[in-house]
Short mmCIF file of C-alpha atoms (C1' of nucleotides) in Angstrom, two decimals:
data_model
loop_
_atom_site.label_atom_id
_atom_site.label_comp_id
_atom_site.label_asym_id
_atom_site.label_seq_id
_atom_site.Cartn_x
_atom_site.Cartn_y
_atom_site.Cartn_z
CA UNK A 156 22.48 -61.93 -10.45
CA UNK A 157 21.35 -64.63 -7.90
CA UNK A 158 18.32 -62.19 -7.10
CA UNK A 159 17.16 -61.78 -10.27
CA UNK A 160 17.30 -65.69 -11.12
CA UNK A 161 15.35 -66.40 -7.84
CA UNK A 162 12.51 -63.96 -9.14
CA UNK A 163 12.70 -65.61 -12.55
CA UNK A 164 12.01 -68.62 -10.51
CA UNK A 165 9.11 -67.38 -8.61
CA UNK A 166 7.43 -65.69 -11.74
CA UNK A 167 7.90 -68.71 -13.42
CA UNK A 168 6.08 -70.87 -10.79
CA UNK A 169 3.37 -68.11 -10.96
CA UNK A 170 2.67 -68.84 -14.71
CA UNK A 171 2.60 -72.63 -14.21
CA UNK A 172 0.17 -72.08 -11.24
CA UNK A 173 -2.25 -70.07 -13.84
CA UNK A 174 -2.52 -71.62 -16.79
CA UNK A 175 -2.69 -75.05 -15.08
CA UNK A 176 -5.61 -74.03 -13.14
CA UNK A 177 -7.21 -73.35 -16.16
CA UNK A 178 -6.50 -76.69 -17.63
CA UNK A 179 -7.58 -78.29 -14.85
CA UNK A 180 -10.99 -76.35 -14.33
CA UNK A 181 -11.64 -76.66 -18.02
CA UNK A 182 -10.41 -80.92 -18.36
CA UNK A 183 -10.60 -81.87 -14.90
CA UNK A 184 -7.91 -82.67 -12.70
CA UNK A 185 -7.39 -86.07 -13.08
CA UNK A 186 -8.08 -85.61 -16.44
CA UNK A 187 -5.67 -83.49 -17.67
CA UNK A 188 -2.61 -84.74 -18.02
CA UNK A 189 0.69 -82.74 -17.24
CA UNK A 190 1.95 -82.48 -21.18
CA UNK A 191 -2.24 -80.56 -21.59
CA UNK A 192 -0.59 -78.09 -18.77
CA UNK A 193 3.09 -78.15 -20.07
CA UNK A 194 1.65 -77.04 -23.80
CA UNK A 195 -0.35 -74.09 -21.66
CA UNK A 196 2.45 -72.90 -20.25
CA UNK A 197 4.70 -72.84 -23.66
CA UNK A 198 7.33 -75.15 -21.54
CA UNK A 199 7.91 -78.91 -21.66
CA UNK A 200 7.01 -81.07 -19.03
CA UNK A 201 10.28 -82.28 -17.73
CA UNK A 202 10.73 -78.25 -16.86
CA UNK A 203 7.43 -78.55 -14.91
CA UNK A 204 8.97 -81.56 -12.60
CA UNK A 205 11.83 -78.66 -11.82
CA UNK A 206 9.67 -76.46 -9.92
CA UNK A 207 7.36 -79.20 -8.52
CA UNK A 208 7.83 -82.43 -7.35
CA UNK A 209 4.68 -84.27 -8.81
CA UNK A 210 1.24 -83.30 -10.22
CA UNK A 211 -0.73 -83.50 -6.68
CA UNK A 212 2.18 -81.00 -5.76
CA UNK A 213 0.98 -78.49 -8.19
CA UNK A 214 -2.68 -78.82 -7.62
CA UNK A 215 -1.98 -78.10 -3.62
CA UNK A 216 0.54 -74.72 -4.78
CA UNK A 217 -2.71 -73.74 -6.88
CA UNK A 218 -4.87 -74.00 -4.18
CA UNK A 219 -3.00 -73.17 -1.02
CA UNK A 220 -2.15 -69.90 -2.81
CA UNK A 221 -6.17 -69.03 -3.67
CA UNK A 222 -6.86 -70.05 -0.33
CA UNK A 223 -4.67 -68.36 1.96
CA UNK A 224 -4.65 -65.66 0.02
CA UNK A 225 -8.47 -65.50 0.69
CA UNK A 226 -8.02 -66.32 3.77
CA UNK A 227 -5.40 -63.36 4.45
CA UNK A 228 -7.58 -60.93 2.86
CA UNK A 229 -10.76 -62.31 4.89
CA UNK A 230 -8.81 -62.01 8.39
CA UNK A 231 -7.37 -58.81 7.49
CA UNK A 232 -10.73 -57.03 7.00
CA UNK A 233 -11.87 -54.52 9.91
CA UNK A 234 -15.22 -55.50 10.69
CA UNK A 235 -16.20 -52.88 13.74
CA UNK A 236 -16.54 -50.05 11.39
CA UNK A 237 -19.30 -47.86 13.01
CA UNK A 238 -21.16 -47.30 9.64
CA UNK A 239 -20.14 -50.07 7.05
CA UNK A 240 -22.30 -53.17 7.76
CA UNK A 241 -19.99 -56.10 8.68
CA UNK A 242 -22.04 -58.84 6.44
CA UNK A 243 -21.85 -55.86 3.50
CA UNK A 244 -18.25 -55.68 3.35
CA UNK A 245 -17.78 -59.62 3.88
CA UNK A 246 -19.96 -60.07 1.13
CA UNK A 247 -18.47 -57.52 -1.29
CA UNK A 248 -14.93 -58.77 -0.54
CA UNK A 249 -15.72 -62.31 -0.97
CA UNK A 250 -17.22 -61.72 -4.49
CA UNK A 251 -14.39 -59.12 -5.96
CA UNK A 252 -11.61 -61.72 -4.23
CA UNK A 253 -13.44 -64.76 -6.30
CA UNK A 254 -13.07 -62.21 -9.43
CA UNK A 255 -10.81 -63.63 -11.72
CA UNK A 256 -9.98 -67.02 -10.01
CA UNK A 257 -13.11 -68.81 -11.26
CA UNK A 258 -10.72 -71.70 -12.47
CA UNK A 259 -9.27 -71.94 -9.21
CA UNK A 260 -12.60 -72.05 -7.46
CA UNK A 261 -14.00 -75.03 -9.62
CA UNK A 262 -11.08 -77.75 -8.77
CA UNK A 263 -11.33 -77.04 -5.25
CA UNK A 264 -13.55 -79.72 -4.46
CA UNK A 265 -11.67 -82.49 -6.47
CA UNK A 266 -8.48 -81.24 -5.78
CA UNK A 267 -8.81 -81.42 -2.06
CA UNK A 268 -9.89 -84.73 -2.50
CA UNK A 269 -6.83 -85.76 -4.35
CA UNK A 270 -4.68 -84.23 -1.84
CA UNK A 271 -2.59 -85.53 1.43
CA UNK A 272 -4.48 -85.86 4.85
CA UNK A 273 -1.43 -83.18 5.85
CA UNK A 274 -2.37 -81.15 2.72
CA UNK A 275 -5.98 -81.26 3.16
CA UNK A 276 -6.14 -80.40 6.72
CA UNK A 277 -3.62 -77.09 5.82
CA UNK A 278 -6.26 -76.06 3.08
CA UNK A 279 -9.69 -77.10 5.29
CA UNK A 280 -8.25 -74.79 7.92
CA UNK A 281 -7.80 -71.97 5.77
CA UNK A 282 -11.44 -72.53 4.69
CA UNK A 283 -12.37 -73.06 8.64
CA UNK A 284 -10.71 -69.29 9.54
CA UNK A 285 -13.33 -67.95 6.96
CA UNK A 286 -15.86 -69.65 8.00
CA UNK A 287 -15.17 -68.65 11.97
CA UNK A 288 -15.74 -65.09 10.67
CA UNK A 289 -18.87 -65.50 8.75
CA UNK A 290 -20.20 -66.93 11.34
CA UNK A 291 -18.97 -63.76 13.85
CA UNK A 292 -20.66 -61.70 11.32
CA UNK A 293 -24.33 -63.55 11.18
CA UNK A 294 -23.84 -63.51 15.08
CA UNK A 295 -23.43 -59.82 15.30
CA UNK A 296 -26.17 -59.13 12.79
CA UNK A 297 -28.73 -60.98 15.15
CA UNK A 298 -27.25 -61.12 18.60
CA UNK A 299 -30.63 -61.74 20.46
CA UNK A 300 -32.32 -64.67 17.63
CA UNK A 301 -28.72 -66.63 17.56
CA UNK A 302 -27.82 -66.72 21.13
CA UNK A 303 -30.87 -69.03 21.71
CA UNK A 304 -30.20 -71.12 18.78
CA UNK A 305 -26.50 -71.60 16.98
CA UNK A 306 -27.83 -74.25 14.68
CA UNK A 307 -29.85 -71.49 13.36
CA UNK A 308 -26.75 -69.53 13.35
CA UNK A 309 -24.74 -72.05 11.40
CA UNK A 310 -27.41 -72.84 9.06
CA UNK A 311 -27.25 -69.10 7.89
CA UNK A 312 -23.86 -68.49 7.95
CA UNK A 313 -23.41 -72.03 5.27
CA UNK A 314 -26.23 -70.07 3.76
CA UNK A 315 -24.20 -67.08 2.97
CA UNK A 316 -21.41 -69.31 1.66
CA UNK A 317 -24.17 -71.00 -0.36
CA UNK A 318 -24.66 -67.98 -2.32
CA UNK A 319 -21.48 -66.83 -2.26
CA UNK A 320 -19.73 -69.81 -3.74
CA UNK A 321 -22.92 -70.97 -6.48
CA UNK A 322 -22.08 -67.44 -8.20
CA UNK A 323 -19.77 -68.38 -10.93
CA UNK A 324 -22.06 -70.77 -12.19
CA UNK A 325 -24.37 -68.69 -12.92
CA UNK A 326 -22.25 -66.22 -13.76
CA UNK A 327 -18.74 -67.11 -14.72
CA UNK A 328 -16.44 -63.82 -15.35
CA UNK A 329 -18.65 -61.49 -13.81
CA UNK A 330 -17.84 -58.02 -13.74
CA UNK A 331 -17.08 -55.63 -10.77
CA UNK A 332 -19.93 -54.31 -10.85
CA UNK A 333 -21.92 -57.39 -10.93
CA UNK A 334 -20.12 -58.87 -7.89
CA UNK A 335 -20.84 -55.78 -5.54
CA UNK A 336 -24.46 -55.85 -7.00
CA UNK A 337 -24.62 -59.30 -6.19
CA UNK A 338 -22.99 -58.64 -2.73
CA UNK A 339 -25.37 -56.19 -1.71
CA UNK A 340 -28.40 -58.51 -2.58
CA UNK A 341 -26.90 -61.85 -0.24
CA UNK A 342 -26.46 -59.00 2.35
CA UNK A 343 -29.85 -57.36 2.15
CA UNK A 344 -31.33 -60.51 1.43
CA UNK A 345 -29.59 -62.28 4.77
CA UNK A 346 -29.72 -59.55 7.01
CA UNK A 347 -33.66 -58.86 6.56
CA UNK A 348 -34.39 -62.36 6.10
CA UNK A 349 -32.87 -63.78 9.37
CA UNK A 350 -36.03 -61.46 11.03
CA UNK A 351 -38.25 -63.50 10.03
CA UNK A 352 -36.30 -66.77 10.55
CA UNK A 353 -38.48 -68.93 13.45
CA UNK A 354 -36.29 -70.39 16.58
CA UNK A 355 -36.31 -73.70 17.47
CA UNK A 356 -37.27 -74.29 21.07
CA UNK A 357 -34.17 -76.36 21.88
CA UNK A 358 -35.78 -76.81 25.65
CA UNK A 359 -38.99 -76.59 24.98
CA UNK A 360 -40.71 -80.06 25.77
CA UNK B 563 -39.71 -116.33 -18.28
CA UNK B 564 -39.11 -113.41 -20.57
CA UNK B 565 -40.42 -110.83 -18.47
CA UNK B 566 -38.60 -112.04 -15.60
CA UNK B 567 -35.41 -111.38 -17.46
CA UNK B 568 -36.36 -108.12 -18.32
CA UNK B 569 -36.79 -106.98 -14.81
CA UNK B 570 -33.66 -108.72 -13.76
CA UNK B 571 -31.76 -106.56 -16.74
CA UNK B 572 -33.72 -103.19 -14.77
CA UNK B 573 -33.05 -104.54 -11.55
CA UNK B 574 -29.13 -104.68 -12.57
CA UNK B 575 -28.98 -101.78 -14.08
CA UNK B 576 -30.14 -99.60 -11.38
CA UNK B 577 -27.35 -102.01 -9.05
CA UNK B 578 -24.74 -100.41 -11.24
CA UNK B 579 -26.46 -97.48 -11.14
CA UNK B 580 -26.14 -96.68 -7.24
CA UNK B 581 -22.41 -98.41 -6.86
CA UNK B 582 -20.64 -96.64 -9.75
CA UNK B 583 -22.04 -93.21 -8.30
CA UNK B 584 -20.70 -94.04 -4.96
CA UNK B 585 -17.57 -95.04 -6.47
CA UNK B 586 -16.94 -92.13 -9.04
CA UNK B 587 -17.92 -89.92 -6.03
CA UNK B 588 -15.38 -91.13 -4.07
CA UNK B 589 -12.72 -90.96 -6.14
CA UNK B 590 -13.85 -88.94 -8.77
CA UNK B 591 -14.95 -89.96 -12.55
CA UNK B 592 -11.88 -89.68 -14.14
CA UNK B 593 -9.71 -90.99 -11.34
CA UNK B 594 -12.00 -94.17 -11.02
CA UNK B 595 -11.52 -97.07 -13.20
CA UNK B 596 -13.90 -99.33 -14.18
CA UNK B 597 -12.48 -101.72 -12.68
CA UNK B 598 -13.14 -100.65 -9.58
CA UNK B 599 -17.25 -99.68 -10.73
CA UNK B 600 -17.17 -103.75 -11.54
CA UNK B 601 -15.72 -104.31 -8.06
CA UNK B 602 -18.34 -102.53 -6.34
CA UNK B 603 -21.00 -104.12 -8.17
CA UNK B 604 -18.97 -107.83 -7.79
CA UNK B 605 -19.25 -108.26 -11.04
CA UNK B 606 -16.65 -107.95 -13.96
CA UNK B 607 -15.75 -105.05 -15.70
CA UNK B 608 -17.25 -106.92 -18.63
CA UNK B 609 -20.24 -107.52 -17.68
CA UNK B 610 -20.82 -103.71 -16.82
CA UNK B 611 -20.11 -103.31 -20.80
CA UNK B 612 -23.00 -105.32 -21.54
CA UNK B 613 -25.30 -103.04 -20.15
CA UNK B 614 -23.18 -99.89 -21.22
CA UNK B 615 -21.49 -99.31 -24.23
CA UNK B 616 -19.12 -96.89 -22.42
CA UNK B 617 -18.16 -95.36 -19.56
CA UNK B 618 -19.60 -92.20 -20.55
CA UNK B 619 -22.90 -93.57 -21.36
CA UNK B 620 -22.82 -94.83 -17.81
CA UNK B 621 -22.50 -91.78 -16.04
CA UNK B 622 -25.09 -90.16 -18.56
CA UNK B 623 -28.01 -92.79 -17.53
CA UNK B 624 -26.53 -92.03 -13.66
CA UNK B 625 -27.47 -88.15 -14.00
CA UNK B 626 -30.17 -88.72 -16.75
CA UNK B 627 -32.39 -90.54 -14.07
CA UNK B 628 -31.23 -88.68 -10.89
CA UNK B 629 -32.26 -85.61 -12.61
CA UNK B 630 -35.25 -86.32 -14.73
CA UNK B 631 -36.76 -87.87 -11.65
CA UNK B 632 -36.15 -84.80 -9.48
CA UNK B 633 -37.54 -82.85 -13.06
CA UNK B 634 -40.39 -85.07 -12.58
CA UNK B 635 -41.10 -84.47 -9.10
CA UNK B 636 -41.11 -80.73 -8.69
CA UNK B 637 -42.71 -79.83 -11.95
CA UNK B 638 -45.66 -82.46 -10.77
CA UNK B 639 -46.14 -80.07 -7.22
CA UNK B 640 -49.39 -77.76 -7.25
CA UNK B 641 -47.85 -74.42 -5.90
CA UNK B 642 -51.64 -72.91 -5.97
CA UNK B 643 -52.37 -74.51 -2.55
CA UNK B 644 -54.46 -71.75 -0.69
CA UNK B 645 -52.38 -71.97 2.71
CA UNK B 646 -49.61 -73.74 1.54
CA UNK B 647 -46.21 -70.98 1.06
CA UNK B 648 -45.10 -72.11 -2.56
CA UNK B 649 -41.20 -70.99 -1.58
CA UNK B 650 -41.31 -73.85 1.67
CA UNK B 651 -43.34 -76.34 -0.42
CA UNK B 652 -40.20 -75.99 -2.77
CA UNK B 653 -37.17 -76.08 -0.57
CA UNK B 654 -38.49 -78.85 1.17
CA UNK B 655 -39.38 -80.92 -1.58
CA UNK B 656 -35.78 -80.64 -3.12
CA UNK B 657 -34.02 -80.82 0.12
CA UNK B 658 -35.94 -84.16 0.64
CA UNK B 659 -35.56 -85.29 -2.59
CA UNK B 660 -31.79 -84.88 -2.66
CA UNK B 661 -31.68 -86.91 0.49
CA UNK B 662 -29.89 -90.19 -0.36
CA UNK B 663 -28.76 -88.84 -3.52
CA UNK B 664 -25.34 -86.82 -2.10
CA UNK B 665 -22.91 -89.08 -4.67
CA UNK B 666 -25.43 -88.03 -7.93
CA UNK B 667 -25.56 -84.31 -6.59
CA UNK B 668 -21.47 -84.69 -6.19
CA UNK B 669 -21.06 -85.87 -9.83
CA UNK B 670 -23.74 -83.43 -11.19
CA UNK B 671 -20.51 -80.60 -12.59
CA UNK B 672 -17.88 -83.31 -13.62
CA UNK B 673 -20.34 -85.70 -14.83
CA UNK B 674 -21.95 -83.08 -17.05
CA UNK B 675 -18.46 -81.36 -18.84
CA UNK B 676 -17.53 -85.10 -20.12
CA UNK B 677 -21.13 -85.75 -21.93
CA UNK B 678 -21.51 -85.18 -25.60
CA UNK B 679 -23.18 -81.92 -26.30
CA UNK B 680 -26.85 -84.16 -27.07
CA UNK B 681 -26.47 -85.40 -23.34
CA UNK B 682 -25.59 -82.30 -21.85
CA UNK B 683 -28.63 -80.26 -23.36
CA UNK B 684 -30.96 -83.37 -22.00
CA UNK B 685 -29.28 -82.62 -18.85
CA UNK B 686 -29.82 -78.58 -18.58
CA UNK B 687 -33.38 -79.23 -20.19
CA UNK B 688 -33.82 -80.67 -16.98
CA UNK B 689 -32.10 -78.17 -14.93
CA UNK B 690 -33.61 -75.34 -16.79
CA UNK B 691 -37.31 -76.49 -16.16
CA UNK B 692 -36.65 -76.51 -12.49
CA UNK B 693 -34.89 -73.31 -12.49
CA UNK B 694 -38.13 -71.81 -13.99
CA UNK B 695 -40.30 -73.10 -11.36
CA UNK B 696 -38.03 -71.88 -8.97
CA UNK B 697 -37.93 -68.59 -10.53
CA UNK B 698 -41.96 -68.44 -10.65
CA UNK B 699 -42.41 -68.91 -7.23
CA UNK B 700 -39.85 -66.44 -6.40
CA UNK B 701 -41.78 -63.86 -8.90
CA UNK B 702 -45.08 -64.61 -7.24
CA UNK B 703 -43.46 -64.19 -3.58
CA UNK B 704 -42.96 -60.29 -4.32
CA UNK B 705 -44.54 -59.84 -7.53
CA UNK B 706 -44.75 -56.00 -6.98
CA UNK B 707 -41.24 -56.00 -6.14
CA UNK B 708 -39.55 -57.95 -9.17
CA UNK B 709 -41.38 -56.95 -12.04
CA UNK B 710 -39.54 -53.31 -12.13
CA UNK B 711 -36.54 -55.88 -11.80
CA UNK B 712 -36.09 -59.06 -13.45
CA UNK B 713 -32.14 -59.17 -12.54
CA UNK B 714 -33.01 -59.05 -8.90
CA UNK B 715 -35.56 -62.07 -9.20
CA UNK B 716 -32.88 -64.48 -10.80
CA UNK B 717 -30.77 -63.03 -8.32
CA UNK B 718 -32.81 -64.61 -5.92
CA UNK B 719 -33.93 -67.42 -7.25
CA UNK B 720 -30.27 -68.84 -7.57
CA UNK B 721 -29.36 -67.17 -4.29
CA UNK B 722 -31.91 -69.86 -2.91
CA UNK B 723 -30.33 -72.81 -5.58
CA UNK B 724 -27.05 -71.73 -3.89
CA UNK B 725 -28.42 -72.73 -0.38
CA UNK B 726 -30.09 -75.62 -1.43
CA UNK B 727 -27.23 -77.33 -3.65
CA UNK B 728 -24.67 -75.92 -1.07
CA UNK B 729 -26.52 -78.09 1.78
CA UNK B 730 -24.82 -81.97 1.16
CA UNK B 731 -21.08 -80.04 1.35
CA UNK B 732 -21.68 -78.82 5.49
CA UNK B 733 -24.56 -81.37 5.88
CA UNK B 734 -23.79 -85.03 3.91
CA UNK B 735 -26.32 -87.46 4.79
CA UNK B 736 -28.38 -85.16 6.54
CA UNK B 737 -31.56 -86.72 8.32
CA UNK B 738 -35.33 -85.87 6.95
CA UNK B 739 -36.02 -83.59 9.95
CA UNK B 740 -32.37 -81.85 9.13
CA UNK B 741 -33.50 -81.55 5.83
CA UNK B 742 -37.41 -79.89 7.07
CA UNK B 743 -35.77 -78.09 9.24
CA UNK B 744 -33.32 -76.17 6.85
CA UNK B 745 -35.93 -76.12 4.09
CA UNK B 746 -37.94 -73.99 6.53
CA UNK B 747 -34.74 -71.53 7.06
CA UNK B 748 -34.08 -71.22 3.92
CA UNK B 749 -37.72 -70.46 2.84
CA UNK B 750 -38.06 -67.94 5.74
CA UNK B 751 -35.09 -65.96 5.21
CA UNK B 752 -35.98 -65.48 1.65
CA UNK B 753 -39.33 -64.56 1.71
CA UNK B 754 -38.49 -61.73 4.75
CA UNK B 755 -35.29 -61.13 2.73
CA UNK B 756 -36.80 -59.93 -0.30
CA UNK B 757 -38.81 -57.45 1.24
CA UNK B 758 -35.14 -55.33 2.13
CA UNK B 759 -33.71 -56.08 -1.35
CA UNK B 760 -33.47 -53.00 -2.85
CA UNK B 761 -34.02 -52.70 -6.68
CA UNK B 762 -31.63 -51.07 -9.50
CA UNK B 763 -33.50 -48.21 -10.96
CA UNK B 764 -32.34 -49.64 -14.69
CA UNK B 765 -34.76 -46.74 -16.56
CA UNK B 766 -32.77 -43.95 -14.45
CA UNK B 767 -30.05 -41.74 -15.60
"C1'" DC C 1394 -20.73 -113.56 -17.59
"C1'" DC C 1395 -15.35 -114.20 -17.47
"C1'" DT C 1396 -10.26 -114.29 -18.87
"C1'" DA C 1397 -7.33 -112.46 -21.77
"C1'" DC C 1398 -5.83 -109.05 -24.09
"C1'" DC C 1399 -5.34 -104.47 -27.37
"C1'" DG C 1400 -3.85 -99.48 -28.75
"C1'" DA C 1401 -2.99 -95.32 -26.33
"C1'" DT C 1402 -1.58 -92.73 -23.06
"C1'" DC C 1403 -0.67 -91.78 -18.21
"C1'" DG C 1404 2.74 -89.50 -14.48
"C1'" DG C 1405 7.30 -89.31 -13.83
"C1'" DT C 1406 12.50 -89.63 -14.92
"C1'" DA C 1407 16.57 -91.21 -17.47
"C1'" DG C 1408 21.04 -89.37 -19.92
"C1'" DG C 1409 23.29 -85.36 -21.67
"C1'" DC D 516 29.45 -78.48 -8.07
"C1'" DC D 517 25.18 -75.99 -9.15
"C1'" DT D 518 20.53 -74.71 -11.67
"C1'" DA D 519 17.90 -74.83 -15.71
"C1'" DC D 520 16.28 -77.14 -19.16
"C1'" DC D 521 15.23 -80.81 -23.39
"C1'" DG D 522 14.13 -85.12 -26.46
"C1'" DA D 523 13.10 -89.57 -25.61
"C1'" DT D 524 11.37 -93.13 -23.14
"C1'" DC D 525 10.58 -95.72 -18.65
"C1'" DG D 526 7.16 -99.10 -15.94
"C1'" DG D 527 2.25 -99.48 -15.22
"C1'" DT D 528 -2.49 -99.05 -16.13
"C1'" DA D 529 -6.45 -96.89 -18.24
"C1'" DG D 530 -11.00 -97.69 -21.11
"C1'" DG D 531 -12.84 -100.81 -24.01
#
DNA sequence: CCTACCGATCGGTAGG
DNA sequence: CCTACCGATCGGTAGG
């Protein structure tokens, strides 16, 4: 039963990589030590060093799967859909893919931080793919105001982000229904708004 | 000379004040020792305990004045000026006063889950009476709009927090005219945003 | 304002 | 010769 052992394996590294994001989100990173995340997962920590290598190990697992699973998600979406707005849907799938991984979303910052140069740079492009679409998206929405200007672009595509990744403080475990709410309101709110958003004359002088 | 002393004991204080930020933003609060707080004053790691009795208390005064002043600041701005958009006045007072202040605004989420429960409500206090400025000016932008919809205001009004607090990530040490400039953007695509927002009809059904 | 230390606990690994 | 684990403890260093 080689197979089955092997997916023993793999669920087992699943469980670690849950319940130590959550002792990490809740204690910190560096804070938490790695008997706080054995205890969580009902394992000792000796069995922790058999599935990864050190504790900066883990922490990159945790977040290379949240972010390249966003990322997949993100890159697999179909944006040219005649009728669905492509800032809508981007929105709406950003929010329900957050759902859930609230833990995992909070150490990002200090985890990257902790991380390899080769680590980080994996993990930053993930982040950089997402971004590259936003960004296609807030283009599209306002070909003729961003083609003067991409600053202006930029500056509301990081907006978007803004209020896209601020949510769970405000409102940590949100529901479904609160996330395509919320969704709809970053996309109504960005789509109207960038009307009324004033171009710099980058040649004016 | 005991005055002298005094303001050499102030003068010291804030010293430690601005290096151990910049050092447990680096590195992280937990990860950095005190030690290396000490070293970045050039002083010893004693001497840091005579003007804190703990590491904790240190990182309290850090965030106690970085966000009492900005407290200070907004709640002293007159947002009945005739001509004067309330919304821009606000975004680009807090973009300018976060501007030198990108290690405090780091340490702002893991500062705040170490403090005793006493510190942390000082903290929010100070968080909360900004949030309620914020939230008024928001109102006051579309009052005929919000007030069949509170949810959608707060919505907003953290929408805009989002951009704001978002800005030092894709932006660090951004330049006063950077910071005008995006205070302006983010003012503008709010106040022409909210007009497409489209309320919940909560009494329906 | 420093050197010299402490109780405790850290991440990681030994033998079996 | 392998993988999957555990109780106990390693060398170093943290906050104070």
């Amino acid at each position: 039963m080689a197979r089955s052992q092997a997916k023993d394996h793999d669920d087992k590294r699943k469980t670690i990589l849950t319940a130590a994001a959550e002792v990490f989100a809740s204690r910190g990173i560096v804070g938490a030590s790695m008997n706080e995340v054995a205890q969580a997962c009902g394992i000792s920590k000796a069995n922790i060093y058999h599935y990864y290598t050190s504790k900066n190990d883990l922490v990159f697992d945790i977040l290379d799967n949240y972010l390249g699973t966003l990322r997949d998600r993100i890159c697999a979406l179909d944006l040219t859909h005649p009728t669905v707005e492509p800032l809508h849907l981007l929105t709406k799938e950003f929010l329900l893919l957050y759902e859930g991984m609230d833990n995992e979303h909070k150490i990002q910052t200090e985890g990257l931080a902790l991380l390899s140069a080769q680590q980080q740079s994996v993990l930053k492009g993930y982040q950089r793919e997402m971004v590259a679409v936003m960004d296609e998206a807030v283009r599209n929405s306002a070909p003729a105001t961003f083609e003067q200007c991409s600053t202006k672009c930029r500056q509301v595509s990081m907006s978007v982000f803004g209020m896209l990744n601020w949510f769970y403080l405000w409102q940590p475990n949100a529901t479904k229904a609160q996330r395509i709410d919320y969704a709809a309101t970053i996309a109504e709110l960005t789509l109207h708004g960038v009307k009324g958003v004033s171009i710099q004359h980058e040649q004016t002088g």
